[in-house]
């Protein structure tokens, strides 16, 4: 059985591992990624100051040593190879392309300079080649981060860390240099709903109170009406409330930077200055209506204010990118699927032998570990549907390499990646960091060509 997996993030790797562990048949997995580097958001999303999370890479490295696994990096589906060609060379295809677009706030002036989507800002500080030239202007003193999840927290933390805290991480060098000279002193994390509905995880929220040069600020008014538990609490909600309460009773801090957590406000307009840059963010105050089933609905009160900020970073969710030949679900902004089986967008008819895993299947929900079981679940469908498929004769396995080479594509193997990996780690050692990322695809390919 020969399977193509498109995307080398956690969902792709966990699917590969489950397929390669099969004992009833030998599965050959070719894993493609549009970048020369593997691991998706583990490399390009997880915050540089959370290195422990990246230890999961060791699990993926083990998968890469399985004898029937191959990595074909620097190959983009839709640019270098078509879906039709994959169908000719593989018995089954798994799309694991993640969510590489942003959801929009949908408010006036959202696209103006210094209103920067999360993907761009996160990609910039994490050294994603697509965003190495992003214009991130840190000459402003106040920034609004819109959203109430961990991505908002990551974004605020990276903006407010001291250079000394960042130096020992694998933050991209260009970002480290820019952040050294940053004028940002105050960040506002803005939630549309209340503290009880925030989707922060407690350790990440708590960490905001432990940073070197930042005071977290929560006005007691923000917590009015919340039922705060006596003890630390068990649920995420209870733990978050307890942490927010502890921030709200802190005496005024003396640290140089402030982080405000505000709730029940919705941005309604980005305000531009005479040069067209962000000069403020108009907010409407919300109130919550609790429905009979316990869910909370947000309603605007009509009361507005303008928050004086020079930069806006919306972190309100992500969406899968559309690829020619792969059906797309416009409503959910994912690859059209029924429980991981790809379906035609309109008729919902199953497209045989094509599957989707990870965020491309579900949207941006779930931490890295959750993909292990979720990808294995989709592989169960692949096994159930695939009986006898391997009898279909395919071109030789290397025929796909030859096709790509004829098109001038420089395929990056896993061994090639390990060379880049070693080079990055050696560069990083010079600044006492786990790695110093190479952020330019051309530079990566040149380095490999020279060896
Ligand atoms: C900012 C941020 C921080 C996070 N921090 C944490 C954390 O601390 N802990 C945690 O557990 N989870 C964290 N997550 C969540 C975690 O990263 C995701 O759950 C996980 O990475 C999703 O896996 P995936 O494989 O679906 O997609 P991805 O990891 O996005 O991988 C998709 C891969 O597909 C490739 N690709 C895309 N299009 C193509 C194409 N056309 N052709 C070939 N290849 C393609 C991409 O290059 C990429 O390598 C974070 C997410 C974000 C956004």
PDB file of C-alpha atoms in Angstrom, residues 42 46-58 157 203-204 207 368 434:
ATOM      1  CA  UNK A  42       5.378  22.791  16.239  1.00  0.00           C
ATOM      2  CA  UNK A  46       4.309  27.003  19.265  1.00  0.00           C
ATOM      3  CA  UNK A  47       5.854  29.938  21.108  1.00  0.00           C
ATOM      4  CA  UNK A  48       9.657  30.080  21.179  1.00  0.00           C
ATOM      5  CA  UNK A  49       9.650  30.506  24.975  1.00  0.00           C
ATOM      6  CA  UNK A  50       7.792  27.165  25.322  1.00  0.00           C
ATOM      7  CA  UNK A  51      10.612  24.865  24.229  1.00  0.00           C
ATOM      8  CA  UNK A  52       9.356  21.965  26.356  1.00  0.00           C
ATOM      9  CA  UNK A  53       6.309  21.631  24.061  1.00  0.00           C
ATOM     10  CA  UNK A  54       8.626  21.124  21.106  1.00  0.00           C
ATOM     11  CA  UNK A  55      10.038  17.950  22.687  1.00  0.00           C
ATOM     12  CA  UNK A  56       7.257  16.089  20.831  1.00  0.00           C
ATOM     13  CA  UNK A  57       9.526  16.378  17.793  1.00  0.00           C
ATOM     14  CA  UNK A  58      11.464  13.402  19.151  1.00  0.00           C
ATOM     15  CA  UNK A 157       3.880  37.315  25.975  1.00  0.00           C
ATOM     16  CA  UNK A 203      -0.927  27.349  33.136  1.00  0.00           C
ATOM     17  CA  UNK A 204      -0.643  29.797  30.227  1.00  0.00           C
ATOM     18  CA  UNK A 207       2.432  32.475  33.399  1.00  0.00           C
ATOM     19  CA  UNK A 368      -0.818  18.672  19.639  1.00  0.00           C
ATOM     20  CA  UNK A 434      18.391  26.018  21.215  1.00  0.00           C
TER      21      UNK A 434
END
